[in-house]
Amino acid sequence: MDEAAVSIMQPTFIKEKIPSAKFSMALGNKLGLCELDLPENENGCTALWTALNKALARVIQQNLPITCFSVPKADAIGKYGEGILNGGILKNTPDMLTLASIDGVACCVVPTLPFASTGCIQFIELDMSQSSITAGRKARRADITVKFVVGTLSETQVEAVPSESIPVESIASLKENKIRLEEGSELKAILVEFQEAEEAAAAAAAVVVEEQKTAEDEEMVVTAWDVKGKIDYTKLVKEFGSTLIDDNLMKRIEAATVGKGNVPKLHRFLRRGIFFSHRDMAALLDNVEKGTPMYLYTGRGPSSSSMHLGHLIPFLFTKWLQDALNVPLVIQMTDDEKFLFKGEYTAESGDNLNHFASLTIENARDIIACDFDYNKTFLFSDLDYVGRMYPNIVRIWKAVTTNTVNGIFGFDGSSNIGKIAFPAIQAAPSFASSFPTVLEAGLDTDQCCLIPCAIDQDPYFRMTRDIAQKLVKRDHGLGGKPALIHAKFFPPLQGATGKMSSSDENSAVFLTDTPQQIEKKIKQHAFSGGRETKELQQTHGADLDVDVAFQWLKFFLEDDEELAKIENEYGSGTGEYWSTGKVKERLIEVLQELVASHQERRAKVTDDEVRKWMAERSIVVKKN
Ligand code: TYM
């Protein structure tokens, strides 16, 4: 410290209720306060805070005693300068000043004396609310406030304290008129190191950009089990042979949903292009307009006990469709699929088929908690219900060759025969006649099927559509083909490639996460499209295409106006949402609320309730 500018002795006022106090100091070469050259950007400031916290942690760990002693005020001013009077606040104190010191670390003038004894620091922390490091070339100064609590002594410790005050001469560091922490040089070294690290990081960042480019160039893979690489949805639609939803179709969907008065507006997933592709939607709407009955079909492969936000996307949309169209819905739980693909067998404990059956029940609770209409919804486990679909499964087996299935799903001679048989089981619910009781349908039914799902499930239904005519009467409105409406993938926290995975804890927010977990995951893991420094962010704004917080808000923030505001402000680095921090905070709020209300509804779903939803019964909507 340059003691002309600031005294090494900082006045402090100890709070009486909790014996705590604080002292403050300013750092920065620029203002001639100290020789430390402060960093110029936010990362450098973080390094500085870390170093300071380390120093404080050491002080606490060493359990250094606080020593109190008195000196004549005139001597103290003579020796340490007027600064100890803190701009005159202490001018009117008595002639003797009480000082408290941790030898070599800090020394304070203590104007009131409720705790004028010696003790150990119980607790010491940087008070971030009152400290700041102003970064940037111009300012480069830091104001730091250290809060501490003085421990009270046990009776035996009090007895050991000398009754006379300790003479100032015994405080070694005060003799030098200097207080030096060993971390001072460490801090300096850290900052130099930081400078070097910055340069290295810039070089490394260039490599990462290169790698990212390669990752983007990495072949896009979308199968029913694997989603990899940066997804080009236009290309995908071309490869799969589905069709993008255009304005014309959107208007027709609006007329068939909003136009019927059951929902106030198009679902945000449609408004924002999240459900973006389809097969035969227009033909389905033709049929619906003619009064042909239809039903919805979707599903879940229960591979883990908790579902993540990505899984929720098709279900939230299906719920809206059910309300909007006022139609029945069947939901398939493919516990058989998950066992065939992920199950295990050991000689000691046998296989784990039952495990997947129990996951069906756990996942069913999450699905029921999406608020479907019980009277119009049938939820079934393949293991349980498959017998009713069996005639149709056999028909599909007969119609599809092994070569076709291998071609679509990549099976080969080493795949277990269940895998090869399974696609027919996911295909079967596309035909109303698989539900003789539930949909009151026989082979001669007119009912049309619409399947909302993410686009990874499309291969199953391409196969289904190819052979569909063999399972329906000749004049079925869609030739038996199920219509499909496809969603894009809800991206993982790490960035906008691939899809979220249940097996990577930190790639997803789960429906069982606590508010704290949600906050932590988003703060720590959500990939940011924000710029490196405040200045760059305020000049260029964030890259919204890769920013996960913004992408997630697009899925879950209902209010279009607010989303547009965030898009504008974050994209330009201005206004309330100029920074990643602000956008993440908003996302955390939105998700905490969404997950909490989901959990509240889920908690009410008892085993009995699940059984009711899974009981075979008619869900046909009787229309007058
Ligand atoms: P599963 O359990 O892998 O996924 C359930 C549903 O969630 C969709 N999905 C996603 N949507 C958006 N973003 C994501 N990150 C994301 N991850 C998963 C899936 O596309 C699916 O719609 N075999 C199926 C179960 C099934 C099914 C169906 C699905 C059986 N019949 C009919 C849809 C329609 C499965 O394992 O889904």
PDB file of N, CA and C and ligand atoms in Angstrom, residues 224 297-302 308 310-315 332 334 337-338 422 426 451-457 460-461 487-491 499-500 555, ligand 1:
ATOM      1  N   ALA A 224     -33.318 -43.996 -35.267  1.00  0.00           N
ATOM      2  CA  ALA A 224     -34.216 -44.141 -34.121  1.00  0.00           C
ATOM      3  C   ALA A 224     -33.432 -44.254 -32.815  1.00  0.00           C
ATOM      4  N   TYR A 297     -51.581 -40.939 -31.946  1.00  0.00           N
ATOM      5  CA  TYR A 297     -50.761 -42.027 -31.410  1.00  0.00           C
ATOM      6  C   TYR A 297     -49.348 -41.498 -31.172  1.00  0.00           C
ATOM      7  N   THR A 298     -48.839 -41.680 -29.943  1.00  0.00           N
ATOM      8  CA  THR A 298     -47.439 -41.345 -29.683  1.00  0.00           C
ATOM      9  C   THR A 298     -46.889 -42.351 -28.679  1.00  0.00           C
ATOM     10  N   GLY A 299     -45.633 -42.187 -28.250  1.00  0.00           N
ATOM     11  CA  GLY A 299     -45.083 -43.214 -27.361  1.00  0.00           C
ATOM     12  C   GLY A 299     -43.813 -42.806 -26.669  1.00  0.00           C
ATOM     13  N   ARG A 300     -43.364 -43.749 -25.848  1.00  0.00           N
ATOM     14  CA  ARG A 300     -42.139 -43.509 -25.076  1.00  0.00           C
ATOM     15  C   ARG A 300     -41.453 -44.854 -24.847  1.00  0.00           C
ATOM     16  N   GLY A 301     -40.131 -44.869 -25.023  1.00  0.00           N
ATOM     17  CA  GLY A 301     -39.337 -46.052 -24.711  1.00  0.00           C
ATOM     18  C   GLY A 301     -38.735 -45.873 -23.339  1.00  0.00           C
ATOM     19  N   PRO A 302     -39.285 -46.536 -22.322  1.00  0.00           N
ATOM     20  CA  PRO A 302     -38.845 -46.248 -20.945  1.00  0.00           C
ATOM     21  C   PRO A 302     -37.443 -46.803 -20.664  1.00  0.00           C
ATOM     22  N   HIS A 308     -36.497 -36.532 -19.410  1.00  0.00           N
ATOM     23  CA  HIS A 308     -35.931 -35.184 -19.455  1.00  0.00           C
ATOM     24  C   HIS A 308     -36.818 -34.250 -20.284  1.00  0.00           C
ATOM     25  N   GLY A 310     -36.484 -32.940 -23.066  1.00  0.00           N
ATOM     26  CA  GLY A 310     -36.601 -33.297 -24.486  1.00  0.00           C
ATOM     27  C   GLY A 310     -37.770 -34.241 -24.720  1.00  0.00           C
ATOM     28  N   HIS A 311     -37.916 -35.225 -23.816  1.00  0.00           N
ATOM     29  CA  HIS A 311     -39.010 -36.190 -23.974  1.00  0.00           C
ATOM     30  C   HIS A 311     -40.372 -35.521 -23.851  1.00  0.00           C
ATOM     31  N   LEU A 312     -40.365 -34.403 -23.119  1.00  0.00           N
ATOM     32  CA  LEU A 312     -41.629 -33.728 -22.859  1.00  0.00           C
ATOM     33  C   LEU A 312     -42.210 -33.084 -24.129  1.00  0.00           C
ATOM     34  N   ILE A 313     -41.320 -32.741 -25.068  1.00  0.00           N
ATOM     35  CA  ILE A 313     -41.751 -31.942 -26.230  1.00  0.00           C
ATOM     36  C   ILE A 313     -42.935 -32.595 -26.970  1.00  0.00           C
ATOM     37  N   PRO A 314     -42.801 -33.855 -27.432  1.00  0.00           N
ATOM     38  CA  PRO A 314     -43.946 -34.428 -28.166  1.00  0.00           C
ATOM     39  C   PRO A 314     -45.185 -34.563 -27.287  1.00  0.00           C
ATOM     40  N   PHE A 315     -44.982 -34.810 -25.999  1.00  0.00           N
ATOM     41  CA  PHE A 315     -46.157 -35.001 -25.135  1.00  0.00           C
ATOM     42  C   PHE A 315     -46.907 -33.691 -24.901  1.00  0.00           C
ATOM     43  N   GLN A 332     -48.064 -45.576 -26.513  1.00  0.00           N
ATOM     44  CA  GLN A 332     -47.388 -46.868 -26.401  1.00  0.00           C
ATOM     45  C   GLN A 332     -46.117 -46.743 -25.556  1.00  0.00           C
ATOM     46  N   THR A 334     -42.843 -48.678 -24.914  1.00  0.00           N
ATOM     47  CA  THR A 334     -42.128 -49.793 -25.531  1.00  0.00           C
ATOM     48  C   THR A 334     -41.077 -50.385 -24.589  1.00  0.00           C
ATOM     49  N   GLU A 337     -39.030 -52.922 -26.396  1.00  0.00           N
ATOM     50  CA  GLU A 337     -37.947 -52.356 -27.218  1.00  0.00           C
ATOM     51  C   GLU A 337     -36.704 -52.102 -26.372  1.00  0.00           C
ATOM     52  N   LYS A 338     -36.912 -51.461 -25.220  1.00  0.00           N
ATOM     53  CA  LYS A 338     -35.759 -51.083 -24.405  1.00  0.00           C
ATOM     54  C   LYS A 338     -35.033 -52.315 -23.890  1.00  0.00           C
ATOM     55  N   PHE A 422     -39.119 -56.111 -33.709  1.00  0.00           N
ATOM     56  CA  PHE A 422     -39.732 -54.996 -32.982  1.00  0.00           C
ATOM     57  C   PHE A 422     -40.405 -53.919 -33.838  1.00  0.00           C
ATOM     58  N   GLN A 426     -43.946 -51.329 -32.989  1.00  0.00           N
ATOM     59  CA  GLN A 426     -44.153 -49.872 -32.956  1.00  0.00           C
ATOM     60  C   GLN A 426     -45.082 -49.437 -34.102  1.00  0.00           C
ATOM     61  N   ILE A 451     -49.534 -39.110 -35.908  1.00  0.00           N
ATOM     62  CA  ILE A 451     -48.465 -39.400 -34.942  1.00  0.00           C
ATOM     63  C   ILE A 451     -47.582 -38.176 -34.732  1.00  0.00           C
ATOM     64  N   PRO A 452     -47.664 -37.531 -33.549  1.00  0.00           N
ATOM     65  CA  PRO A 452     -46.708 -36.473 -33.240  1.00  0.00           C
ATOM     66  C   PRO A 452     -45.475 -37.112 -32.590  1.00  0.00           C
ATOM     67  N   CYS A 453     -44.285 -36.788 -33.063  1.00  0.00           N
ATOM     68  CA  CYS A 453     -43.041 -37.318 -32.476  1.00  0.00           C
ATOM     69  C   CYS A 453     -41.882 -36.463 -32.962  1.00  0.00           C
ATOM     70  N   ALA A 454     -40.700 -36.658 -32.358  1.00  0.00           N
ATOM     71  CA  ALA A 454     -39.522 -35.988 -32.935  1.00  0.00           C
ATOM     72  C   ALA A 454     -39.120 -36.783 -34.171  1.00  0.00           C
ATOM     73  N   ILE A 455     -38.364 -36.162 -35.034  1.00  0.00           N
ATOM     74  CA  ILE A 455     -38.135 -36.761 -36.359  1.00  0.00           C
ATOM     75  C   ILE A 455     -37.306 -38.048 -36.303  1.00  0.00           C
ATOM     76  N   ASP A 456     -36.669 -38.322 -35.148  1.00  0.00           N
ATOM     77  CA  ASP A 456     -35.886 -39.571 -35.043  1.00  0.00           C
ATOM     78  C   ASP A 456     -36.759 -40.822 -35.160  1.00  0.00           C
ATOM     79  N   GLN A 457     -38.066 -40.685 -34.867  1.00  0.00           N
ATOM     80  CA  GLN A 457     -38.944 -41.855 -34.904  1.00  0.00           C
ATOM     81  C   GLN A 457     -39.497 -42.123 -36.304  1.00  0.00           C
ATOM     82  N   TYR A 460     -39.521 -45.711 -38.374  1.00  0.00           N
ATOM     83  CA  TYR A 460     -40.538 -46.729 -38.081  1.00  0.00           C
ATOM     84  C   TYR A 460     -41.765 -46.547 -38.957  1.00  0.00           C
ATOM     85  N   PHE A 461     -42.108 -45.278 -39.145  1.00  0.00           N
ATOM     86  CA  PHE A 461     -43.392 -45.024 -39.799  1.00  0.00           C
ATOM     87  C   PHE A 461     -43.266 -44.961 -41.314  1.00  0.00           C
ATOM     88  N   ALA A 487     -41.139 -33.119 -34.781  1.00  0.00           N
ATOM     89  CA  ALA A 487     -40.471 -32.033 -34.044  1.00  0.00           C
ATOM     90  C   ALA A 487     -38.973 -32.071 -34.296  1.00  0.00           C
ATOM     91  N   LYS A 488     -38.370 -30.875 -34.175  1.00  0.00           N
ATOM     92  CA  LYS A 488     -36.908 -30.797 -34.112  1.00  0.00           C
ATOM     93  C   LYS A 488     -36.481 -31.273 -32.727  1.00  0.00           C
ATOM     94  N   PHE A 489     -35.185 -31.456 -32.542  1.00  0.00           N
ATOM     95  CA  PHE A 489     -34.694 -31.921 -31.241  1.00  0.00           C
ATOM     96  C   PHE A 489     -34.462 -30.767 -30.289  1.00  0.00           C
ATOM     97  N   PHE A 490     -34.856 -31.000 -29.065  1.00  0.00           N
ATOM     98  CA  PHE A 490     -34.526 -30.078 -27.991  1.00  0.00           C
ATOM     99  C   PHE A 490     -33.040 -30.315 -27.701  1.00  0.00           C
ATOM    100  N   PRO A 491     -32.196 -29.266 -27.850  1.00  0.00           N
ATOM    101  CA  PRO A 491     -30.752 -29.527 -27.820  1.00  0.00           C
ATOM    102  C   PRO A 491     -30.218 -29.804 -26.414  1.00  0.00           C
ATOM    103  N   LYS A 499     -28.941 -34.750 -29.769  1.00  0.00           N
ATOM    104  CA  LYS A 499     -30.112 -34.566 -28.922  1.00  0.00           C
ATOM    105  C   LYS A 499     -29.732 -34.894 -27.494  1.00  0.00           C
ATOM    106  N   MET A 500     -30.583 -34.477 -26.596  1.00  0.00           N
ATOM    107  CA  MET A 500     -30.332 -34.684 -25.184  1.00  0.00           C
ATOM    108  C   MET A 500     -30.253 -36.167 -24.842  1.00  0.00           C
ATOM    109  N   PHE A 555     -38.276 -22.949 -26.792  1.00  0.00           N
ATOM    110  CA  PHE A 555     -39.158 -24.086 -26.546  1.00  0.00           C
ATOM    111  C   PHE A 555     -40.143 -23.805 -25.403  1.00  0.00           C
TER     112      PHE A 555
HETATM  113  P1  TYM B   1     -38.130 -42.110 -26.691  1.00  0.00           P
HETATM  114  O1  TYM B   1     -38.485 -42.602 -25.353  1.00  0.00           O
HETATM  115  O2  TYM B   1     -36.701 -42.147 -27.108  1.00  0.00           O
HETATM  116  O3  TYM B   1     -38.653 -40.648 -26.852  1.00  0.00           O
HETATM  117  C1  TYM B   1     -40.002 -40.303 -26.559  1.00  0.00           C
HETATM  118  C2  TYM B   1     -40.451 -39.185 -27.473  1.00  0.00           C
HETATM  119  O4  TYM B   1     -39.623 -38.041 -27.271  1.00  0.00           O
HETATM  120  C3  TYM B   1     -39.006 -37.650 -28.480  1.00  0.00           C
HETATM  121  N1  TYM B   1     -37.676 -37.121 -28.121  1.00  0.00           N
HETATM  122  C4  TYM B   1     -37.349 -35.828 -28.267  1.00  0.00           C
HETATM  123  N2  TYM B   1     -38.036 -34.790 -28.753  1.00  0.00           N
HETATM  124  C5  TYM B   1     -37.425 -33.595 -28.813  1.00  0.00           C
HETATM  125  N3  TYM B   1     -36.160 -33.412 -28.383  1.00  0.00           N
HETATM  126  C6  TYM B   1     -35.424 -34.427 -27.869  1.00  0.00           C
HETATM  127  N4  TYM B   1     -34.199 -34.186 -27.439  1.00  0.00           N
HETATM  128  C7  TYM B   1     -36.024 -35.713 -27.795  1.00  0.00           C
HETATM  129  N5  TYM B   1     -35.617 -36.935 -27.354  1.00  0.00           N
HETATM  130  C8  TYM B   1     -36.639 -37.771 -27.560  1.00  0.00           C
HETATM  131  C9  TYM B   1     -38.992 -38.896 -29.345  1.00  0.00           C
HETATM  132  O5  TYM B   1     -38.963 -38.592 -30.714  1.00  0.00           O
HETATM  133  C10 TYM B   1     -40.309 -39.535 -28.954  1.00  0.00           C
HETATM  134  O6  TYM B   1     -41.373 -38.938 -29.664  1.00  0.00           O
HETATM  135  N6  TYM B   1     -39.446 -45.925 -29.741  1.00  0.00           N
HETATM  136  C11 TYM B   1     -39.925 -44.703 -29.099  1.00  0.00           C
HETATM  137  C12 TYM B   1     -41.243 -44.917 -28.347  1.00  0.00           C
HETATM  138  C13 TYM B   1     -42.443 -44.922 -29.251  1.00  0.00           C
HETATM  139  C14 TYM B   1     -42.960 -43.816 -29.998  1.00  0.00           C
HETATM  140  C15 TYM B   1     -44.095 -44.309 -30.680  1.00  0.00           C
HETATM  141  C16 TYM B   1     -42.550 -42.486 -30.109  1.00  0.00           C
HETATM  142  C17 TYM B   1     -43.269 -45.966 -29.518  1.00  0.00           C
HETATM  143  N7  TYM B   1     -44.249 -45.615 -30.366  1.00  0.00           N
HETATM  144  C18 TYM B   1     -44.834 -43.448 -31.484  1.00  0.00           C
HETATM  145  C19 TYM B   1     -43.285 -41.643 -30.919  1.00  0.00           C
HETATM  146  C20 TYM B   1     -44.415 -42.124 -31.598  1.00  0.00           C
HETATM  147  C21 TYM B   1     -38.874 -44.202 -28.126  1.00  0.00           C
HETATM  148  O7  TYM B   1     -38.012 -44.932 -27.671  1.00  0.00           O
HETATM  149  O8  TYM B   1     -39.027 -42.869 -27.794  1.00  0.00           O
END
